[in-house]
């Protein structure tokens, strides 16, 4: 008995994410974790000036974990925090030039870490599945609680 197509797709994506994350974690520069890269990548994709709470919600982690991650990124000079004018207690997170550079370096490292083991999966293959995966991600994102 085979699994339903949607479950099979989600299962494959989950396994790919796990395997790729492990390769990336081993390849990243000393002190930069995948959790750090996720935040840097989110800020590049979605834009600067996001609240810590909003970033935590977007990447599906608890606020204390995000606070810890942001503090580490700030200590490395990869992000800067500014007071949130709409919330006196809140902070907005901005990428620094070093943060943008670290994200670009991590993207290159990720590509280099996975490309040699990608087998016969071509760039055309990857480009052909990206639209479907993006639609599925957007649908799941809209339905999130």
PDB file of N, CA and C in Angstrom, residues 21-125:
ATOM      1  N   UNK A  21      19.882  19.911   6.221  1.00  0.00           N
ATOM      2  CA  UNK A  21      20.207  20.676   7.435  1.00  0.00           C
ATOM      3  C   UNK A  21      21.464  20.109   8.093  1.00  0.00           C
ATOM      4  N   UNK A  22      21.555  18.796   8.176  1.00  0.00           N
ATOM      5  CA  UNK A  22      22.739  18.185   8.784  1.00  0.00           C
ATOM      6  C   UNK A  22      24.005  18.507   7.995  1.00  0.00           C
ATOM      7  N   UNK A  23      23.924  18.442   6.672  1.00  0.00           N
ATOM      8  CA  UNK A  23      25.087  18.783   5.838  1.00  0.00           C
ATOM      9  C   UNK A  23      25.459  20.251   6.023  1.00  0.00           C
ATOM     10  N   UNK A  24      24.448  21.121   6.025  1.00  0.00           N
ATOM     11  CA  UNK A  24      24.704  22.552   6.169  1.00  0.00           C
ATOM     12  C   UNK A  24      25.298  22.858   7.539  1.00  0.00           C
ATOM     13  N   UNK A  25      24.755  22.265   8.583  1.00  0.00           N
ATOM     14  CA  UNK A  25      25.257  22.509   9.945  1.00  0.00           C
ATOM     15  C   UNK A  25      26.747  22.191  10.028  1.00  0.00           C
ATOM     16  N   UNK A  26      27.165  21.106   9.400  1.00  0.00           N
ATOM     17  CA  UNK A  26      28.582  20.722   9.424  1.00  0.00           C
ATOM     18  C   UNK A  26      29.444  21.655   8.576  1.00  0.00           C
ATOM     19  N   UNK A  27      28.863  22.273   7.558  1.00  0.00           N
ATOM     20  CA  UNK A  27      29.641  23.083   6.617  1.00  0.00           C
ATOM     21  C   UNK A  27      29.719  24.562   6.991  1.00  0.00           C
ATOM     22  N   UNK A  28      28.798  25.043   7.809  1.00  0.00           N
ATOM     23  CA  UNK A  28      28.773  26.472   8.136  1.00  0.00           C
ATOM     24  C   UNK A  28      30.020  26.883   8.917  1.00  0.00           C
ATOM     25  N   UNK A  29      30.406  28.154   8.789  1.00  0.00           N
ATOM     26  CA  UNK A  29      31.568  28.635   9.547  1.00  0.00           C
ATOM     27  C   UNK A  29      31.352  28.475  11.050  1.00  0.00           C
ATOM     28  N   UNK A  30      32.447  28.367  11.771  1.00  0.00           N
ATOM     29  CA  UNK A  30      32.416  28.213  13.227  1.00  0.00           C
ATOM     30  C   UNK A  30      31.535  29.294  13.857  1.00  0.00           C
ATOM     31  N   UNK A  31      30.617  28.868  14.703  1.00  0.00           N
ATOM     32  CA  UNK A  31      29.760  29.797  15.420  1.00  0.00           C
ATOM     33  C   UNK A  31      28.461  30.157  14.718  1.00  0.00           C
ATOM     34  N   UNK A  32      28.331  29.837  13.440  1.00  0.00           N
ATOM     35  CA  UNK A  32      27.088  30.118  12.721  1.00  0.00           C
ATOM     36  C   UNK A  32      26.300  28.821  12.627  1.00  0.00           C
ATOM     37  N   UNK A  33      25.115  28.827  13.198  1.00  0.00           N
ATOM     38  CA  UNK A  33      24.268  27.642  13.225  1.00  0.00           C
ATOM     39  C   UNK A  33      23.185  27.766  12.166  1.00  0.00           C
ATOM     40  N   UNK A  34      22.534  26.660  11.860  1.00  0.00           N
ATOM     41  CA  UNK A  34      21.425  26.696  10.906  1.00  0.00           C
ATOM     42  C   UNK A  34      20.325  27.615  11.431  1.00  0.00           C
ATOM     43  N   UNK A  35      20.077  27.595  12.737  1.00  0.00           N
ATOM     44  CA  UNK A  35      19.042  28.474  13.298  1.00  0.00           C
ATOM     45  C   UNK A  35      19.378  29.945  13.056  1.00  0.00           C
ATOM     46  N   UNK A  36      20.646  30.284  13.053  1.00  0.00           N
ATOM     47  CA  UNK A  36      21.063  31.656  12.752  1.00  0.00           C
ATOM     48  C   UNK A  36      20.810  31.961  11.275  1.00  0.00           C
ATOM     49  N   UNK A  37      21.194  31.019  10.421  1.00  0.00           N
ATOM     50  CA  UNK A  37      20.984  31.195   8.984  1.00  0.00           C
ATOM     51  C   UNK A  37      19.499  31.370   8.670  1.00  0.00           C
ATOM     52  N   UNK A  38      18.649  30.618   9.343  1.00  0.00           N
ATOM     53  CA  UNK A  38      17.203  30.718   9.105  1.00  0.00           C
ATOM     54  C   UNK A  38      16.727  32.152   9.347  1.00  0.00           C
ATOM     55  N   UNK A  39      17.213  32.785  10.408  1.00  0.00           N
ATOM     56  CA  UNK A  39      16.813  34.165  10.710  1.00  0.00           C
ATOM     57  C   UNK A  39      17.372  35.122   9.661  1.00  0.00           C
ATOM     58  N   UNK A  40      18.650  34.981   9.331  1.00  0.00           N
ATOM     59  CA  UNK A  40      19.245  35.853   8.310  1.00  0.00           C
ATOM     60  C   UNK A  40      18.498  35.712   6.991  1.00  0.00           C
ATOM     61  N   UNK A  41      18.202  34.487   6.624  1.00  0.00           N
ATOM     62  CA  UNK A  41      17.493  34.226   5.370  1.00  0.00           C
ATOM     63  C   UNK A  41      16.085  34.825   5.408  1.00  0.00           C
ATOM     64  N   UNK A  42      15.410  34.685   6.535  1.00  0.00           N
ATOM     65  CA  UNK A  42      14.060  35.243   6.669  1.00  0.00           C
ATOM     66  C   UNK A  42      14.091  36.765   6.478  1.00  0.00           C
ATOM     67  N   UNK A  43      15.062  37.426   7.086  1.00  0.00           N
ATOM     68  CA  UNK A  43      15.141  38.881   6.974  1.00  0.00           C
ATOM     69  C   UNK A  43      15.461  39.325   5.547  1.00  0.00           C
ATOM     70  N   UNK A  44      16.253  38.546   4.829  1.00  0.00           N
ATOM     71  CA  UNK A  44      16.521  38.870   3.423  1.00  0.00           C
ATOM     72  C   UNK A  44      15.256  38.673   2.599  1.00  0.00           C
ATOM     73  N   UNK A  45      14.573  37.552   2.814  1.00  0.00           N
ATOM     74  CA  UNK A  45      13.373  37.235   2.027  1.00  0.00           C
ATOM     75  C   UNK A  45      12.216  38.182   2.318  1.00  0.00           C
ATOM     76  N   UNK A  46      11.995  38.486   3.590  1.00  0.00           N
ATOM     77  CA  UNK A  46      10.790  39.209   3.993  1.00  0.00           C
ATOM     78  C   UNK A  46      11.037  40.684   4.301  1.00  0.00           C
ATOM     79  N   UNK A  47      12.281  41.064   4.470  1.00  0.00           N
ATOM     80  CA  UNK A  47      12.608  42.463   4.730  1.00  0.00           C
ATOM     81  C   UNK A  47      12.980  42.729   6.176  1.00  0.00           C
ATOM     82  N   UNK A  48      13.784  43.758   6.330  1.00  0.00           N
ATOM     83  CA  UNK A  48      14.242  44.194   7.651  1.00  0.00           C
ATOM     84  C   UNK A  48      13.113  44.793   8.474  1.00  0.00           C
ATOM     85  N   UNK A  49      13.425  45.051   9.731  1.00  0.00           N
ATOM     86  CA  UNK A  49      12.502  45.764  10.596  1.00  0.00           C
ATOM     87  C   UNK A  49      11.361  44.920  11.114  1.00  0.00           C
ATOM     88  N   UNK A  50      11.573  43.635  11.207  1.00  0.00           N
ATOM     89  CA  UNK A  50      10.554  42.728  11.743  1.00  0.00           C
ATOM     90  C   UNK A  50      10.754  42.605  13.248  1.00  0.00           C
ATOM     91  N   UNK A  51       9.649  42.446  13.945  1.00  0.00           N
ATOM     92  CA  UNK A  51       9.755  42.260  15.393  1.00  0.00           C
ATOM     93  C   UNK A  51      10.251  40.851  15.686  1.00  0.00           C
ATOM     94  N   UNK A  52      10.876  40.724  16.843  1.00  0.00           N
ATOM     95  CA  UNK A  52      11.361  39.424  17.284  1.00  0.00           C
ATOM     96  C   UNK A  52      10.211  38.421  17.352  1.00  0.00           C
ATOM     97  N   UNK A  53       9.072  38.859  17.855  1.00  0.00           N
ATOM     98  CA  UNK A  53       7.901  37.981  17.970  1.00  0.00           C
ATOM     99  C   UNK A  53       7.439  37.523  16.587  1.00  0.00           C
ATOM    100  N   UNK A  54       7.419  38.441  15.650  1.00  0.00           N
ATOM    101  CA  UNK A  54       6.977  38.101  14.289  1.00  0.00           C
ATOM    102  C   UNK A  54       7.936  37.110  13.624  1.00  0.00           C
ATOM    103  N   UNK A  55       9.232  37.298  13.839  1.00  0.00           N
ATOM    104  CA  UNK A  55      10.214  36.365  13.277  1.00  0.00           C
ATOM    105  C   UNK A  55      10.043  34.998  13.923  1.00  0.00           C
ATOM    106  N   UNK A  56       9.884  34.959  15.238  1.00  0.00           N
ATOM    107  CA  UNK A  56       9.693  33.683  15.944  1.00  0.00           C
ATOM    108  C   UNK A  56       8.481  32.945  15.392  1.00  0.00           C
ATOM    109  N   UNK A  57       7.395  33.660  15.201  1.00  0.00           N
ATOM    110  CA  UNK A  57       6.175  33.046  14.667  1.00  0.00           C
ATOM    111  C   UNK A  57       6.414  32.534  13.243  1.00  0.00           C
ATOM    112  N   UNK A  58       7.101  33.320  12.443  1.00  0.00           N
ATOM    113  CA  UNK A  58       7.328  32.947  11.042  1.00  0.00           C
ATOM    114  C   UNK A  58       8.175  31.690  10.912  1.00  0.00           C
ATOM    115  N   UNK A  59       9.170  31.535  11.784  1.00  0.00           N
ATOM    116  CA  UNK A  59      10.048  30.368  11.676  1.00  0.00           C
ATOM    117  C   UNK A  59       9.668  29.260  12.656  1.00  0.00           C
ATOM    118  N   UNK A  60       8.515  29.454  13.325  1.00  0.00           N
ATOM    119  CA  UNK A  60       7.922  28.412  14.164  1.00  0.00           C
ATOM    120  C   UNK A  60       8.799  27.999  15.345  1.00  0.00           C
ATOM    121  N   UNK A  61       9.319  29.009  16.069  1.00  0.00           N
ATOM    122  CA  UNK A  61      10.038  28.718  17.312  1.00  0.00           C
ATOM    123  C   UNK A  61       9.448  29.578  18.419  1.00  0.00           C
ATOM    124  N   UNK A  62       9.687  29.184  19.650  1.00  0.00           N
ATOM    125  CA  UNK A  62       9.215  29.942  20.807  1.00  0.00           C
ATOM    126  C   UNK A  62      10.040  31.222  20.962  1.00  0.00           C
ATOM    127  N   UNK A  63       9.418  32.213  21.568  1.00  0.00           N
ATOM    128  CA  UNK A  63      10.074  33.510  21.727  1.00  0.00           C
ATOM    129  C   UNK A  63      11.417  33.415  22.467  1.00  0.00           C
ATOM    130  N   UNK A  64      11.532  32.659  23.577  1.00  0.00           N
ATOM    131  CA  UNK A  64      12.837  32.587  24.250  1.00  0.00           C
ATOM    132  C   UNK A  64      13.948  32.044  23.341  1.00  0.00           C
ATOM    133  N   UNK A  65      13.623  31.063  22.523  1.00  0.00           N
ATOM    134  CA  UNK A  65      14.626  30.527  21.593  1.00  0.00           C
ATOM    135  C   UNK A  65      15.028  31.589  20.580  1.00  0.00           C
ATOM    136  N   UNK A  66      14.051  32.351  20.088  1.00  0.00           N
ATOM    137  CA  UNK A  66      14.358  33.407  19.122  1.00  0.00           C
ATOM    138  C   UNK A  66      15.168  34.516  19.776  1.00  0.00           C
ATOM    139  N   UNK A  67      14.827  34.852  21.014  1.00  0.00           N
ATOM    140  CA  UNK A  67      15.596  35.871  21.736  1.00  0.00           C
ATOM    141  C   UNK A  67      17.053  35.456  21.821  1.00  0.00           C
ATOM    142  N   UNK A  68      17.297  34.203  22.164  1.00  0.00           N
ATOM    143  CA  UNK A  68      18.654  33.678  22.257  1.00  0.00           C
ATOM    144  C   UNK A  68      19.367  33.762  20.908  1.00  0.00           C
ATOM    145  N   UNK A  69      18.687  33.362  19.845  1.00  0.00           N
ATOM    146  CA  UNK A  69      19.284  33.399  18.506  1.00  0.00           C
ATOM    147  C   UNK A  69      19.626  34.830  18.106  1.00  0.00           C
ATOM    148  N   UNK A  70      18.691  35.754  18.321  1.00  0.00           N
ATOM    149  CA  UNK A  70      18.914  37.158  17.957  1.00  0.00           C
ATOM    150  C   UNK A  70      20.074  37.739  18.764  1.00  0.00           C
ATOM    151  N   UNK A  71      20.166  37.398  20.050  1.00  0.00           N
ATOM    152  CA  UNK A  71      21.275  37.889  20.873  1.00  0.00           C
ATOM    153  C   UNK A  71      22.616  37.412  20.321  1.00  0.00           C
ATOM    154  N   UNK A  72      22.672  36.161  19.887  1.00  0.00           N
ATOM    155  CA  UNK A  72      23.918  35.634  19.315  1.00  0.00           C
ATOM    156  C   UNK A  72      24.258  36.331  18.003  1.00  0.00           C
ATOM    157  N   UNK A  73      23.247  36.564  17.173  1.00  0.00           N
ATOM    158  CA  UNK A  73      23.480  37.261  15.908  1.00  0.00           C
ATOM    159  C   UNK A  73      23.920  38.703  16.158  1.00  0.00           C
ATOM    160  N   UNK A  74      23.318  39.347  17.150  1.00  0.00           N
ATOM    161  CA  UNK A  74      23.696  40.720  17.480  1.00  0.00           C
ATOM    162  C   UNK A  74      25.137  40.769  17.996  1.00  0.00           C
ATOM    163  N   UNK A  75      25.515  39.817  18.843  1.00  0.00           N
ATOM    164  CA  UNK A  75      26.874  39.772  19.385  1.00  0.00           C
ATOM    165  C   UNK A  75      27.912  39.597  18.277  1.00  0.00           C
ATOM    166  N   UNK A  76      27.527  38.920  17.210  1.00  0.00           N
ATOM    167  CA  UNK A  76      28.441  38.726  16.067  1.00  0.00           C
ATOM    168  C   UNK A  76      28.376  39.881  15.073  1.00  0.00           C
ATOM    169  N   UNK A  77      27.522  40.857  15.346  1.00  0.00           N
ATOM    170  CA  UNK A  77      27.411  42.002  14.453  1.00  0.00           C
ATOM    171  C   UNK A  77      26.634  41.720  13.183  1.00  0.00           C
ATOM    172  N   UNK A  78      25.797  40.673  13.197  1.00  0.00           N
ATOM    173  CA  UNK A  78      25.050  40.289  11.997  1.00  0.00           C
ATOM    174  C   UNK A  78      23.670  40.927  11.936  1.00  0.00           C
ATOM    175  N   UNK A  79      23.146  41.330  13.085  1.00  0.00           N
ATOM    176  CA  UNK A  79      21.880  42.074  13.136  1.00  0.00           C
ATOM    177  C   UNK A  79      22.050  43.209  14.138  1.00  0.00           C
ATOM    178  N   UNK A  80      21.178  44.185  14.021  1.00  0.00           N
ATOM    179  CA  UNK A  80      21.096  45.242  15.026  1.00  0.00           C
ATOM    180  C   UNK A  80      19.643  45.369  15.444  1.00  0.00           C
ATOM    181  N   UNK A  81      19.443  45.773  16.675  1.00  0.00           N
ATOM    182  CA  UNK A  81      18.097  45.928  17.222  1.00  0.00           C
ATOM    183  C   UNK A  81      17.795  47.404  17.418  1.00  0.00           C
ATOM    184  N   UNK A  82      16.556  47.757  17.135  1.00  0.00           N
ATOM    185  CA  UNK A  82      16.085  49.116  17.373  1.00  0.00           C
ATOM    186  C   UNK A  82      14.759  49.020  18.111  1.00  0.00           C
ATOM    187  N   UNK A  83      14.455  50.029  18.929  1.00  0.00           N
ATOM    188  CA  UNK A  83      13.155  50.022  19.612  1.00  0.00           C
ATOM    189  C   UNK A  83      12.012  50.024  18.594  1.00  0.00           C
ATOM    190  N   UNK A  84      10.961  49.315  18.929  1.00  0.00           N
ATOM    191  CA  UNK A  84       9.767  49.284  18.080  1.00  0.00           C
ATOM    192  C   UNK A  84       8.913  50.494  18.442  1.00  0.00           C
ATOM    193  N   UNK A  85       8.726  51.440  17.513  1.00  0.00           N
ATOM    194  CA  UNK A  85       7.949  52.638  17.846  1.00  0.00           C
ATOM    195  C   UNK A  85       6.483  52.339  18.174  1.00  0.00           C
ATOM    196  N   UNK A  86       5.983  51.176  17.748  1.00  0.00           N
ATOM    197  CA  UNK A  86       4.589  50.810  18.027  1.00  0.00           C
ATOM    198  C   UNK A  86       4.445  50.041  19.336  1.00  0.00           C
ATOM    199  N   UNK A  87       5.568  49.580  19.900  1.00  0.00           N
ATOM    200  CA  UNK A  87       5.529  48.765  21.111  1.00  0.00           C
ATOM    201  C   UNK A  87       6.757  49.117  21.941  1.00  0.00           C
ATOM    202  N   UNK A  88       6.556  49.855  23.003  1.00  0.00           N
ATOM    203  CA  UNK A  88       7.666  50.327  23.820  1.00  0.00           C
ATOM    204  C   UNK A  88       8.569  49.234  24.354  1.00  0.00           C
ATOM    205  N   UNK A  89       8.046  48.037  24.516  1.00  0.00           N
ATOM    206  CA  UNK A  89       8.858  46.928  25.033  1.00  0.00           C
ATOM    207  C   UNK A  89       9.519  46.134  23.921  1.00  0.00           C
ATOM    208  N   UNK A  90       9.016  46.268  22.702  1.00  0.00           N
ATOM    209  CA  UNK A  90       9.493  45.442  21.601  1.00  0.00           C
ATOM    210  C   UNK A  90      10.718  45.998  20.906  1.00  0.00           C
ATOM    211  N   UNK A  91      11.366  45.127  20.166  1.00  0.00           N
ATOM    212  CA  UNK A  91      12.535  45.489  19.366  1.00  0.00           C
ATOM    213  C   UNK A  91      12.295  45.046  17.929  1.00  0.00           C
ATOM    214  N   UNK A  92      12.835  45.830  17.010  1.00  0.00           N
ATOM    215  CA  UNK A  92      12.818  45.465  15.599  1.00  0.00           C
ATOM    216  C   UNK A  92      14.214  44.994  15.217  1.00  0.00           C
ATOM    217  N   UNK A  93      14.270  43.994  14.346  1.00  0.00           N
ATOM    218  CA  UNK A  93      15.533  43.372  13.965  1.00  0.00           C
ATOM    219  C   UNK A  93      15.889  43.799  12.547  1.00  0.00           C
ATOM    220  N   UNK A  94      17.126  44.256  12.378  1.00  0.00           N
ATOM    221  CA  UNK A  94      17.630  44.691  11.078  1.00  0.00           C
ATOM    222  C   UNK A  94      18.933  43.960  10.769  1.00  0.00           C
ATOM    223  N   UNK A  95      19.100  43.565   9.529  1.00  0.00           N
ATOM    224  CA  UNK A  95      20.364  42.980   9.094  1.00  0.00           C
ATOM    225  C   UNK A  95      21.419  44.066   8.990  1.00  0.00           C
ATOM    226  N   UNK A  96      22.630  43.733   9.361  1.00  0.00           N
ATOM    227  CA  UNK A  96      23.766  44.618   9.113  1.00  0.00           C
ATOM    228  C   UNK A  96      24.391  44.193   7.786  1.00  0.00           C
ATOM    229  N   UNK A  97      25.274  45.010   7.231  1.00  0.00           N
ATOM    230  CA  UNK A  97      25.991  44.559   6.029  1.00  0.00           C
ATOM    231  C   UNK A  97      26.713  43.225   6.266  1.00  0.00           C
ATOM    232  N   UNK A  98      27.272  43.046   7.455  1.00  0.00           N
ATOM    233  CA  UNK A  98      27.932  41.772   7.773  1.00  0.00           C
ATOM    234  C   UNK A  98      26.925  40.625   7.795  1.00  0.00           C
ATOM    235  N   UNK A  99      25.697  40.901   8.249  1.00  0.00           N
ATOM    236  CA  UNK A  99      24.648  39.880   8.256  1.00  0.00           C
ATOM    237  C   UNK A  99      24.250  39.474   6.852  1.00  0.00           C
ATOM    238  N   UNK A 100      24.130  40.459   5.966  1.00  0.00           N
ATOM    239  CA  UNK A 100      23.813  40.149   4.561  1.00  0.00           C
ATOM    240  C   UNK A 100      24.927  39.321   3.933  1.00  0.00           C
ATOM    241  N   UNK A 101      26.169  39.693   4.227  1.00  0.00           N
ATOM    242  CA  UNK A 101      27.313  38.954   3.687  1.00  0.00           C
ATOM    243  C   UNK A 101      27.353  37.533   4.245  1.00  0.00           C
ATOM    244  N   UNK A 102      27.059  37.375   5.534  1.00  0.00           N
ATOM    245  CA  UNK A 102      27.049  36.040   6.147  1.00  0.00           C
ATOM    246  C   UNK A 102      25.964  35.175   5.533  1.00  0.00           C
ATOM    247  N   UNK A 103      24.822  35.768   5.241  1.00  0.00           N
ATOM    248  CA  UNK A 103      23.733  35.018   4.601  1.00  0.00           C
ATOM    249  C   UNK A 103      24.162  34.574   3.210  1.00  0.00           C
ATOM    250  N   UNK A 104      24.785  35.470   2.449  1.00  0.00           N
ATOM    251  CA  UNK A 104      25.240  35.112   1.097  1.00  0.00           C
ATOM    252  C   UNK A 104      26.289  34.006   1.156  1.00  0.00           C
ATOM    253  N   UNK A 105      27.203  34.106   2.111  1.00  0.00           N
ATOM    254  CA  UNK A 105      28.218  33.069   2.275  1.00  0.00           C
ATOM    255  C   UNK A 105      27.558  31.734   2.625  1.00  0.00           C
ATOM    256  N   UNK A 106      26.561  31.766   3.502  1.00  0.00           N
ATOM    257  CA  UNK A 106      25.866  30.534   3.898  1.00  0.00           C
ATOM    258  C   UNK A 106      25.107  29.927   2.725  1.00  0.00           C
ATOM    259  N   UNK A 107      24.525  30.765   1.863  1.00  0.00           N
ATOM    260  CA  UNK A 107      23.840  30.247   0.670  1.00  0.00           C
ATOM    261  C   UNK A 107      24.843  29.520  -0.218  1.00  0.00           C
ATOM    262  N   UNK A 108      26.007  30.123  -0.424  1.00  0.00           N
ATOM    263  CA  UNK A 108      27.043  29.484  -1.243  1.00  0.00           C
ATOM    264  C   UNK A 108      27.518  28.182  -0.602  1.00  0.00           C
ATOM    265  N   UNK A 109      27.658  28.186   0.713  1.00  0.00           N
ATOM    266  CA  UNK A 109      28.079  26.979   1.435  1.00  0.00           C
ATOM    267  C   UNK A 109      27.015  25.893   1.304  1.00  0.00           C
ATOM    268  N   UNK A 110      25.747  26.277   1.448  1.00  0.00           N
ATOM    269  CA  UNK A 110      24.652  25.303   1.322  1.00  0.00           C
ATOM    270  C   UNK A 110      24.656  24.677  -0.061  1.00  0.00           C
ATOM    271  N   UNK A 111      24.799  25.513  -1.062  1.00  0.00           N
ATOM    272  CA  UNK A 111      24.841  25.013  -2.443  1.00  0.00           C
ATOM    273  C   UNK A 111      26.008  24.048  -2.626  1.00  0.00           C
ATOM    274  N   UNK A 112      27.175  24.435  -2.134  1.00  0.00           N
ATOM    275  CA  UNK A 112      28.364  23.596  -2.277  1.00  0.00           C
ATOM    276  C   UNK A 112      28.259  22.309  -1.464  1.00  0.00           C
ATOM    277  N   UNK A 113      27.559  22.353  -0.335  1.00  0.00           N
ATOM    278  CA  UNK A 113      27.432  21.169   0.515  1.00  0.00           C
ATOM    279  C   UNK A 113      26.484  20.138  -0.075  1.00  0.00           C
ATOM    280  N   UNK A 114      25.453  20.593  -0.771  1.00  0.00           N
ATOM    281  CA  UNK A 114      24.424  19.676  -1.271  1.00  0.00           C
ATOM    282  C   UNK A 114      24.653  19.290  -2.732  1.00  0.00           C
ATOM    283  N   UNK A 115      25.161  20.209  -3.539  1.00  0.00           N
ATOM    284  CA  UNK A 115      25.304  19.959  -4.980  1.00  0.00           C
ATOM    285  C   UNK A 115      26.064  18.670  -5.314  1.00  0.00           C
ATOM    286  N   UNK A 116      27.183  18.379  -4.652  1.00  0.00           N
ATOM    287  CA  UNK A 116      27.924  17.170  -5.034  1.00  0.00           C
ATOM    288  C   UNK A 116      27.178  15.861  -4.781  1.00  0.00           C
ATOM    289  N   UNK A 117      26.195  15.892  -3.894  1.00  0.00           N
ATOM    290  CA  UNK A 117      25.474  14.661  -3.577  1.00  0.00           C
ATOM    291  C   UNK A 117      24.063  14.655  -4.155  1.00  0.00           C
ATOM    292  N   UNK A 118      23.743  15.655  -4.956  1.00  0.00           N
ATOM    293  CA  UNK A 118      22.390  15.769  -5.509  1.00  0.00           C
ATOM    294  C   UNK A 118      22.123  14.752  -6.611  1.00  0.00           C
ATOM    295  N   UNK A 119      23.122  13.985  -6.962  1.00  0.00           N
ATOM    296  CA  UNK A 119      22.917  12.932  -7.953  1.00  0.00           C
ATOM    297  C   UNK A 119      22.573  13.494  -9.311  1.00  0.00           C
ATOM    298  N   UNK A 120      21.603  12.865  -9.941  1.00  0.00           N
ATOM    299  CA  UNK A 120      21.242  13.269 -11.300  1.00  0.00           C
ATOM    300  C   UNK A 120      20.103  14.285 -11.316  1.00  0.00           C
ATOM    301  N   UNK A 121      19.884  14.980 -10.218  1.00  0.00           N
ATOM    302  CA  UNK A 121      18.857  16.016 -10.166  1.00  0.00           C
ATOM    303  C   UNK A 121      19.443  17.278 -10.797  1.00  0.00           C
ATOM    304  N   UNK A 122      18.882  17.679 -11.914  1.00  0.00           N
ATOM    305  CA  UNK A 122      19.411  18.826 -12.653  1.00  0.00           C
ATOM    306  C   UNK A 122      18.794  20.133 -12.160  1.00  0.00           C
ATOM    307  N   UNK A 123      19.405  21.225 -12.572  1.00  0.00           N
ATOM    308  CA  UNK A 123      18.846  22.545 -12.278  1.00  0.00           C
ATOM    309  C   UNK A 123      17.448  22.644 -12.878  1.00  0.00           C
ATOM    310  N   UNK A 124      17.256  22.116 -14.067  1.00  0.00           N
ATOM    311  CA  UNK A 124      15.927  22.133 -14.706  1.00  0.00           C
ATOM    312  C   UNK A 124      14.915  21.358 -13.863  1.00  0.00           C
ATOM    313  N   UNK A 125      15.325  20.218 -13.306  1.00  0.00           N
ATOM    314  CA  UNK A 125      14.435  19.454 -12.422  1.00  0.00           C
ATOM    315  C   UNK A 125      14.025  20.300 -11.217  1.00  0.00           C
TER     316      UNK A 125
END
